[in-house]
mmCIF file of C-alpha atoms in Angstrom:
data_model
loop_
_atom_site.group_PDB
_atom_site.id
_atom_site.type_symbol
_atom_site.label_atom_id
_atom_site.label_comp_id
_atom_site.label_asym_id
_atom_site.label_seq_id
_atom_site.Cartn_x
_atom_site.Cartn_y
_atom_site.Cartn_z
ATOM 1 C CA UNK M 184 21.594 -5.804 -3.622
ATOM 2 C CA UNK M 185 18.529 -3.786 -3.698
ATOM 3 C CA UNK M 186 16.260 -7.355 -3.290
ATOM 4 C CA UNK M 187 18.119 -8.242 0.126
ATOM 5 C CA UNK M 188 15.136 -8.345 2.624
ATOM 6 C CA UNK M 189 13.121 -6.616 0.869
ATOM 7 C CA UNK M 190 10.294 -8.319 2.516
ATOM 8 C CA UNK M 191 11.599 -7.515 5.845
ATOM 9 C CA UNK M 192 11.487 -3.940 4.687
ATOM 10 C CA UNK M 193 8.476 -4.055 3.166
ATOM 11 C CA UNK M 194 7.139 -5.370 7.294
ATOM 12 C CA UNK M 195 9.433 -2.170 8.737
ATOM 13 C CA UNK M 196 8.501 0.230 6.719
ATOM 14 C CA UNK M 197 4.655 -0.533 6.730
ATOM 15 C CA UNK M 198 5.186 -0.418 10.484
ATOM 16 C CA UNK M 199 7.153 2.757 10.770
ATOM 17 C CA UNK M 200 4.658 4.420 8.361
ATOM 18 C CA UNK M 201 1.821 3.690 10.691
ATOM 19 C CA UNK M 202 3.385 4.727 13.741
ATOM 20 C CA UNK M 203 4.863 8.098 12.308
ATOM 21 C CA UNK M 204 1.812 8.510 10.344
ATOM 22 C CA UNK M 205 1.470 12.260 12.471
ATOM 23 C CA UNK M 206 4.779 13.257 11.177
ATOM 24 C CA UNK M 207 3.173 12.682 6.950
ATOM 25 C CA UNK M 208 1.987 16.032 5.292
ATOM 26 C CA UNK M 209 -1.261 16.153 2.944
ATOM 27 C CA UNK M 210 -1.220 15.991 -0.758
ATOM 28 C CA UNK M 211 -0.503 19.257 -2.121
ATOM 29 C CA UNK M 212 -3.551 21.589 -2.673
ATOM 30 C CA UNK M 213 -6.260 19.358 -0.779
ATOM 31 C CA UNK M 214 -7.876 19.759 2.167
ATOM 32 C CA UNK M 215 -7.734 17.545 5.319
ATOM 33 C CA UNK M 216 -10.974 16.397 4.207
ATOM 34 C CA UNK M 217 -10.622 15.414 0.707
ATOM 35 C CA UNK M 218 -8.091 12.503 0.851
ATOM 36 C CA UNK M 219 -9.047 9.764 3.569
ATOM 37 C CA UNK M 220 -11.267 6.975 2.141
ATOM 38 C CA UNK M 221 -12.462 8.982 -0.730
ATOM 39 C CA UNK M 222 -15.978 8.095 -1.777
ATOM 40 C CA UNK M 223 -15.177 8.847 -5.255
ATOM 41 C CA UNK M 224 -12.011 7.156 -5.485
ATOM 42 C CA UNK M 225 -11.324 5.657 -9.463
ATOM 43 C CA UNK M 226 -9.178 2.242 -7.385
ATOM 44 C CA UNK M 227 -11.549 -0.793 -7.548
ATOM 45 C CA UNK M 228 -12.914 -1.829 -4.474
ATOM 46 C CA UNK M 229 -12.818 -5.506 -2.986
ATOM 47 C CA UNK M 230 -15.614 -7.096 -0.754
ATOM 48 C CA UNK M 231 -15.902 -5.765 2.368
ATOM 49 C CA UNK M 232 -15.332 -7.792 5.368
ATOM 50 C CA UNK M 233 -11.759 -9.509 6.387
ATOM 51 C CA UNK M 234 -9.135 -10.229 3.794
ATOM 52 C CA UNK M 235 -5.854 -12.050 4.355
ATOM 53 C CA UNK M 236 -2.894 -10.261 1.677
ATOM 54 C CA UNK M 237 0.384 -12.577 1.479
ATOM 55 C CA UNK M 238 3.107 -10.596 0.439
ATOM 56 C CA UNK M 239 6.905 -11.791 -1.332
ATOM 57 C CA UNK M 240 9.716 -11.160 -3.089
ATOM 58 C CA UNK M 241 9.760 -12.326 -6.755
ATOM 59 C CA UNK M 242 11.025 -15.517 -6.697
ATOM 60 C CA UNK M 243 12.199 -15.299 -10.376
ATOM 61 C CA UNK M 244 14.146 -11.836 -9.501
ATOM 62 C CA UNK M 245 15.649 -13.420 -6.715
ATOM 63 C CA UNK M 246 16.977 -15.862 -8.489
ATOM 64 C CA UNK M 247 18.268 -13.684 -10.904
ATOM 65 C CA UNK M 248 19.754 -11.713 -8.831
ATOM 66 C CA UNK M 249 21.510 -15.028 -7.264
ATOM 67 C CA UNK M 250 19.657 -15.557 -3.742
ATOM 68 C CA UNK M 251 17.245 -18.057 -2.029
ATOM 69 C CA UNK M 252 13.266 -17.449 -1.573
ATOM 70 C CA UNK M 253 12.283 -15.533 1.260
ATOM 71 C CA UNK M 254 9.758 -16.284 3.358
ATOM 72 C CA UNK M 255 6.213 -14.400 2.763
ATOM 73 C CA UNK M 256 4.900 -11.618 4.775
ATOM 74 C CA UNK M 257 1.015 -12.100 5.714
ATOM 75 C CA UNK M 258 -1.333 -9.293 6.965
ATOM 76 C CA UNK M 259 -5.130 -9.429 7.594
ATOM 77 C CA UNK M 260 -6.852 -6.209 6.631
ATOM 78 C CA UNK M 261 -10.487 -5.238 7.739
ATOM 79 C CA UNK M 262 -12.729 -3.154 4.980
ATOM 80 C CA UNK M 263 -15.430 -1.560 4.229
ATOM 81 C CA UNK M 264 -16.586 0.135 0.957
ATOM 82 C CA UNK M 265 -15.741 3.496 2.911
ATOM 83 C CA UNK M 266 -12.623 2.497 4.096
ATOM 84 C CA UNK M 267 -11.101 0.432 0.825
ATOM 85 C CA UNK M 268 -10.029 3.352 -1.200
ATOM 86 C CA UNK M 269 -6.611 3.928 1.161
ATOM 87 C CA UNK M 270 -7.187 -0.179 2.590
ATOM 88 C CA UNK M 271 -5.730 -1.587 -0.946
ATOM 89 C CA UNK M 272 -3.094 0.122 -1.729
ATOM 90 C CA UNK M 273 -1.717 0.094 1.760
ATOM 91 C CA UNK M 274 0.501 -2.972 1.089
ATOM 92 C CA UNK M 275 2.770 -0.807 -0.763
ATOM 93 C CA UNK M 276 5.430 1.183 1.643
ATOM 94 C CA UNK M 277 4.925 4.816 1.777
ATOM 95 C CA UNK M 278 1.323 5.317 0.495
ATOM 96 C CA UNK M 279 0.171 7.907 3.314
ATOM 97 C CA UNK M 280 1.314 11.132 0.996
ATOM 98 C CA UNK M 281 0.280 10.470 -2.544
ATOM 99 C CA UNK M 282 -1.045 11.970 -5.591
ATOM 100 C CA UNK M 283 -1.164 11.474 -9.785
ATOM 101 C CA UNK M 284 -3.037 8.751 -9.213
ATOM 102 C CA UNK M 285 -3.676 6.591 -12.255
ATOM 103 C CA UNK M 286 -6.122 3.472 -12.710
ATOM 104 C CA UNK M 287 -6.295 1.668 -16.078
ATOM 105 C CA UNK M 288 -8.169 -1.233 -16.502
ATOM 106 C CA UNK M 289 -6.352 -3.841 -18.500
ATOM 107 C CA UNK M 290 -7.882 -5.477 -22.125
ATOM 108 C CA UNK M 291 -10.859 -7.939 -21.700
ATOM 109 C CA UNK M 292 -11.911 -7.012 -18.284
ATOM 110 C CA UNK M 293 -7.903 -8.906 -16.862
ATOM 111 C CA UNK M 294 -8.000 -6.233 -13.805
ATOM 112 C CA UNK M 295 -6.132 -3.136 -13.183
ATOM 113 C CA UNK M 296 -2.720 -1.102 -13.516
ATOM 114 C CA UNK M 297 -2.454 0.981 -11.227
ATOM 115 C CA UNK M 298 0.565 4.089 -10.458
ATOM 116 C CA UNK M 299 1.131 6.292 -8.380
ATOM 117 C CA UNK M 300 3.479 9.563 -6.922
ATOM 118 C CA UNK M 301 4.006 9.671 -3.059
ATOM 119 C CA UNK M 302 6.553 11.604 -0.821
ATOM 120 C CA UNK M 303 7.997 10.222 2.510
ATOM 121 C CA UNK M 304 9.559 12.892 4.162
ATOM 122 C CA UNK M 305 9.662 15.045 1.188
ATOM 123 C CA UNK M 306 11.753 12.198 -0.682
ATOM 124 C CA UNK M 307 9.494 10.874 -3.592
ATOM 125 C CA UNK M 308 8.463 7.134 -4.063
ATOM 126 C CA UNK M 309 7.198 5.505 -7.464
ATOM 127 C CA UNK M 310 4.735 2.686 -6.925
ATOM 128 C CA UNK M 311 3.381 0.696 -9.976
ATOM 129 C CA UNK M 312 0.632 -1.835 -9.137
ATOM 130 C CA UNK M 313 -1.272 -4.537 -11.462
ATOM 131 C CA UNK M 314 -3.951 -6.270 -9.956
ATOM 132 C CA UNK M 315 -5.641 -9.446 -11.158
ATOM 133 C CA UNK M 316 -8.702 -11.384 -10.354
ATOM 134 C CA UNK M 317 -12.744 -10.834 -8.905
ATOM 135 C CA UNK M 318 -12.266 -8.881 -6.159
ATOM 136 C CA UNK M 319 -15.034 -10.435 -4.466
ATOM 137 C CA UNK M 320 -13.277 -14.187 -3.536
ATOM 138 C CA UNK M 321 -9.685 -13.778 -4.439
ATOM 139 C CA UNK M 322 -7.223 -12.494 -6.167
ATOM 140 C CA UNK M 323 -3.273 -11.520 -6.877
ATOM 141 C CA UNK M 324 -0.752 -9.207 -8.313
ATOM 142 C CA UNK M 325 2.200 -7.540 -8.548
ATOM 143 C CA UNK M 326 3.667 -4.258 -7.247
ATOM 144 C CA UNK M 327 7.226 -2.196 -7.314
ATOM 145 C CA UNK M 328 8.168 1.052 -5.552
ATOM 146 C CA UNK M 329 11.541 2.710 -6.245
ATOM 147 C CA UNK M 330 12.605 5.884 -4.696
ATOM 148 C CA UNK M 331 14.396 7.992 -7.659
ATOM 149 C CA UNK M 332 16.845 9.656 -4.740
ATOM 150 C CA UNK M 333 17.446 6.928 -2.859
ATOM 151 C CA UNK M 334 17.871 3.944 -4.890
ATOM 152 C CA UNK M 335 18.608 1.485 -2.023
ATOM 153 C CA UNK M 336 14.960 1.252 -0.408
ATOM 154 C CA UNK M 337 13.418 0.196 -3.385
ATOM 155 C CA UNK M 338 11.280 -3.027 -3.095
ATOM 156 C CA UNK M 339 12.181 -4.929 -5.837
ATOM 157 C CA UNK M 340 9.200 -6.738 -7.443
ATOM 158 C CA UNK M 341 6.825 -8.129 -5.337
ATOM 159 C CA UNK M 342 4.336 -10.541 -5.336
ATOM 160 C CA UNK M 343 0.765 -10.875 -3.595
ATOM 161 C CA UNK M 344 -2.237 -12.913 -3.176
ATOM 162 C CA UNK M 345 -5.517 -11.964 -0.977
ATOM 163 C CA UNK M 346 -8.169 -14.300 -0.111
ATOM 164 C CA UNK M 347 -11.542 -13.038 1.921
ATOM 165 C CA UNK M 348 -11.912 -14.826 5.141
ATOM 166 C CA UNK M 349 -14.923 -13.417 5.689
ATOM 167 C CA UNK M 350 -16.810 -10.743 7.907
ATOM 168 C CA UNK M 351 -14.755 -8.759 10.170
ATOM 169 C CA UNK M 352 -14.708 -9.411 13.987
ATOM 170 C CA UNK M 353 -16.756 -7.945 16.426
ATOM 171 C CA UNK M 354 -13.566 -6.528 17.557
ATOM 172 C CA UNK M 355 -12.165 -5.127 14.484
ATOM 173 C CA UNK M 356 -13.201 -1.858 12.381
ATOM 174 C CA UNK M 357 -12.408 -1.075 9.053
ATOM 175 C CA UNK M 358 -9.367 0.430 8.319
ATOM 176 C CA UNK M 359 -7.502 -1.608 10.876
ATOM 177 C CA UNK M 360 -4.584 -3.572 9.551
ATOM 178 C CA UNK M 361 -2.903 -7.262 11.543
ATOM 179 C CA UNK M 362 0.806 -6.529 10.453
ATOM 180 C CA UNK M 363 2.982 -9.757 10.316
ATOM 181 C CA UNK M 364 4.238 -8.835 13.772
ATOM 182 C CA UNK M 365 0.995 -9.028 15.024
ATOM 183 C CA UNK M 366 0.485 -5.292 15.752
ATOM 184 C CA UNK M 367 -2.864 -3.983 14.593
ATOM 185 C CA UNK M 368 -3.104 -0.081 13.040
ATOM 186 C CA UNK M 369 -5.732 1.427 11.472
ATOM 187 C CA UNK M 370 -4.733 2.545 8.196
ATOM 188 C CA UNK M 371 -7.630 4.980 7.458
ATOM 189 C CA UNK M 372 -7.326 6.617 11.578
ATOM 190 C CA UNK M 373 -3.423 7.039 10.670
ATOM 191 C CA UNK M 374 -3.940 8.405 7.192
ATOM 192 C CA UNK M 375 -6.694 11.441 8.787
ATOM 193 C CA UNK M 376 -4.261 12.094 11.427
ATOM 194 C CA UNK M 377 -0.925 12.419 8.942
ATOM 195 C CA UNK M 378 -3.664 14.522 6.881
ATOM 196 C CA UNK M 379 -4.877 17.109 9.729
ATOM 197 C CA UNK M 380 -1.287 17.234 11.296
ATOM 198 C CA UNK M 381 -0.044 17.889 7.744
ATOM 199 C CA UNK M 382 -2.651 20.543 6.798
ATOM 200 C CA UNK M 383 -1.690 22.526 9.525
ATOM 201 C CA UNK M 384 1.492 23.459 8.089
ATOM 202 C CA UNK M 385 1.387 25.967 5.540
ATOM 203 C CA UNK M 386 3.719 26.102 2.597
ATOM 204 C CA UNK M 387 4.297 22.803 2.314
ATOM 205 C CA UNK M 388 5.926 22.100 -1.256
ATOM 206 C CA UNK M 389 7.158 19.023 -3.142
#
């Protein structure tokens, strides 16, 4: 049950993050400052310009789990070197309140694991991320986020590939995010706003 649309929920709740993103609180103990696009983030980084990220469900799991394919979820994500530290992770639902971040590279150079503790509304979210290829061209993965409490809105394994198109448009900036729906946000603007709104409310405790 808990792979039934999950890639429609993966497209709801990337778009219900963003447009909530005011109502998100800080990571404990930082300031406003610290957090958005972190120069000194330890995530690899892929090329700047305009990258297209296709998202699904694991066919295997599905299958497994007795159900068809579903179709894939694509967005189209604008970056920068500034910008990429919250730009690619932000696939993964609930990634605007997040700490215990861990990056291990995997043996002979194979990419990245990648893990992570976030909080939606005070209700904490697992994500688990491995990441394969250049960077630079191309390249693919897998992710899962499960939600200890609430068992029901976990995503299931899911699959992704990202290609670079190319430079950004004249019209685009980075941080800003095509969902499948074709609604732009701007991942990094949302994040600083969730993060100043957030900050200004003391005592806030996971």
């Amino acid at each position: 049950m808990q792979y039934r649309n999950s890639v429609l929920a993966l497209c709801v709740a990337l778009t219900a993050a963003h447009s909530a993103a005011h109502e998100s609180a800080p990571i404990a103990g930082q300031s406003a400052k610290a957090q958005p696009a972190a120069k000194k983030s330890s995530l690899p980084a892929r090329k700047s310009g305009l990258w297209e990220v296709t998202v699904r469900s694991d066919d295997l799991v599905l299958k497994r789990a007795g159900q068809a394919p579903q179709r894939p979820l694509t967005v189209r994500q604008c970056t920068s070197a500034e910008a990429e530290p919250v730009m690619l992770t932000s696939i993964m639902p609930g990634q605007d309140d997040c700490h215990d971040l861990k990056v291990e590279r995997r043996p002979k150079g194979a990419g990245y694991s990648i893990t992570t503790v976030c909080y939606v509304h005070e209700n904490r979210l697992n994500a688990q991320m491995e990441l394969l290829g250049d960077l630079q061209s191309a390249y693919s993965g897998t992710y899962k986020v499960t939600y200890p409490k609430t068992p029901l809105h976990n995503t299931g394994r899911m699959v992704f590939e990202g290609r670079w198109l190319g430079a950004c448009s004249a019209s685009q900036k980075p941080g800003d995010m095509v969902l499948p729906n074709g609604v732009t946000v701007n991942v990094v603007d949302d994040r600083k706003r969730a993060e100043h709104h957030g900050h200004s409310h003391e005592g806030h405790k996971h």
